[in-house]
Amino acid sequence: MVIAGGSLTQVEGDEIKGWSQFGFTGGLGAIIPFGKDKWGVNIETLFSQKGSFQKKQFDSDSLTNGYRLRLNYFEVPLYLTYTDKDIVSFGLGGYWGRLVSAREQEHSGYQDPYIDTVKFNDNDFGFLVDAKVRIWRHFHVNVRYSQSLSPIRERVFFPNSSSEFSRKQFNQALTLRFVYIFNEGKKGGEQGR
């Protein structure tokens, strides 16, 4: 299958609220059907953009509260799907992601980013929940939620000069994808028409 779409992402533990960072996702995948083609083992290879964003809140030469984080991953999701009436599929599984590049901007670039002090982990392991609907022949619309199970980084925050606290950070992504599946239903004859 060929996959392309976009994600709304956030980082749990970054002290920023909301799904405010948009990212592209796309790649290739394969499905191994079994159980009269109702069940399938799915594996994908994807390029996925994740991160976090907050527009600046103050006009200042140093502390604007503006923040942007862009994390680019090579991802390999592996999950099990069940297809009902050859139209709707539901999936559950996990993924491994390898960090390709990372860029962090603090206070609209007026301060050195925390990534200069503590790097992000190279590997991201997480789970996913997946739903896919056939819209026309081999074309499908796919909605997916995914979240890290292991921290991508631990960050120390300094809200004022007299205190500090640390938070473990995790990727979260809500993704809308378009999927084209080749050779769908060849074994079943009537499927995929």
GROMACS .gro file of N, CA and C in nm, residues 11-12 73 95-97 120-127 147-154 168-172:
model
   81
   11VAL      N    1   0.361   1.720   2.228
   11VAL     CA    2   0.453   1.648   2.314
   11VAL      C    3   0.400   1.657   2.456
   12GLU      N    4   0.358   1.545   2.510
   12GLU     CA    5   0.315   1.542   2.650
   12GLU      C    6   0.437   1.565   2.739
   73TYR      N    7   1.104   1.154   1.198
   73TYR     CA    8   1.129   1.013   1.229
   73TYR      C    9   1.116   0.925   1.105
   95TYR      N   10   0.469   0.068   1.728
   95TYR     CA   11   0.563   0.119   1.628
   95TYR      C   12   0.699   0.142   1.691
   96TRP      N   13   0.800   0.141   1.606
   96TRP     CA   14   0.935   0.183   1.642
   96TRP      C   15   0.972   0.299   1.552
   97GLY      N   16   1.024   0.405   1.611
   97GLY     CA   17   1.067   0.520   1.535
   97GLY      C   18   1.213   0.552   1.561
  120PHE      N   19   1.738   1.455   2.230
  120PHE     CA   20   1.626   1.361   2.228
  120PHE      C   21   1.680   1.220   2.208
  121ASN      N   22   1.606   1.123   2.262
  121ASN     CA   23   1.644   0.983   2.243
  121ASN      C   24   1.637   0.947   2.094
  122ASP      N   25   1.728   0.865   2.050
  122ASP     CA   26   1.730   0.824   1.909
  122ASP      C   27   1.612   0.735   1.873
  123ASN      N   28   1.560   0.659   1.969
  123ASN     CA   29   1.452   0.563   1.942
  123ASN      C   30   1.324   0.603   2.014
  124ASP      N   31   1.212   0.580   1.947
  124ASP     CA   32   1.080   0.607   2.002
  124ASP      C   33   0.995   0.482   1.985
  125PHE      N   34   0.951   0.424   2.096
  125PHE     CA   35   0.865   0.306   2.095
  125PHE      C   36   0.727   0.346   2.145
  126GLY      N   37   0.621   0.306   2.070
  126GLY     CA   38   0.488   0.346   2.110
  126GLY      C   39   0.380   0.252   2.063
  127PHE      N   40   0.255   0.289   2.093
  127PHE     CA   41   0.139   0.210   2.050
  127PHE      C   42   0.054   0.293   1.956
  147GLN      N   43   0.099   0.711   2.034
  147GLN     CA   44   0.164   0.775   2.148
  147GLN      C   45   0.286   0.695   2.190
  148SER      N   46   0.390   0.767   2.230
  148SER     CA   47   0.510   0.702   2.282
  148SER      C   48   0.479   0.628   2.411
  149LEU      N   49   0.542   0.513   2.428
  149LEU     CA   50   0.538   0.441   2.555
  149LEU      C   51   0.662   0.467   2.638
  150SER      N   52   0.774   0.492   2.571
  150SER     CA   53   0.899   0.526   2.640
  150SER      C   54   0.926   0.676   2.619
  151PRO      N   55   0.985   0.744   2.715
  151PRO     CA   56   1.009   0.887   2.701
  151PRO      C   57   1.105   0.918   2.585
  152ILE      N   58   1.077   1.027   2.515
  152ILE     CA   59   1.168   1.072   2.410
  152ILE      C   60   1.277   1.164   2.468
  153ARG      N   61   1.249   1.217   2.589
  153ARG     CA   62   1.347   1.302   2.657
  153ARG      C   63   1.291   1.335   2.796
  154GLU      N   64   1.380   1.368   2.888
  154GLU     CA   65   1.339   1.424   3.016
  154GLU      C   66   1.392   1.566   3.024
  168LYS      N   67   0.907   1.396   3.207
  168LYS     CA   68   0.936   1.306   3.096
  168LYS      C   69   0.844   1.343   2.980
  169GLN      N   70   0.899   1.338   2.858
  169GLN     CA   71   0.824   1.383   2.742
  169GLN      C   72   0.792   1.266   2.648
  170PHE      N   73   0.672   1.271   2.588
  170PHE     CA   74   0.623   1.163   2.503
  170PHE      C   75   0.556   1.224   2.379
  171ASN      N   76   0.580   1.162   2.263
  171ASN     CA   77   0.511   1.203   2.140
  171ASN      C   78   0.366   1.159   2.142
  172GLN      N   79   0.279   1.244   2.088
  172GLN     CA   80   0.139   1.208   2.063
  172GLN      C   81   0.104   1.260   1.924
   0.00000   0.00000   0.00000
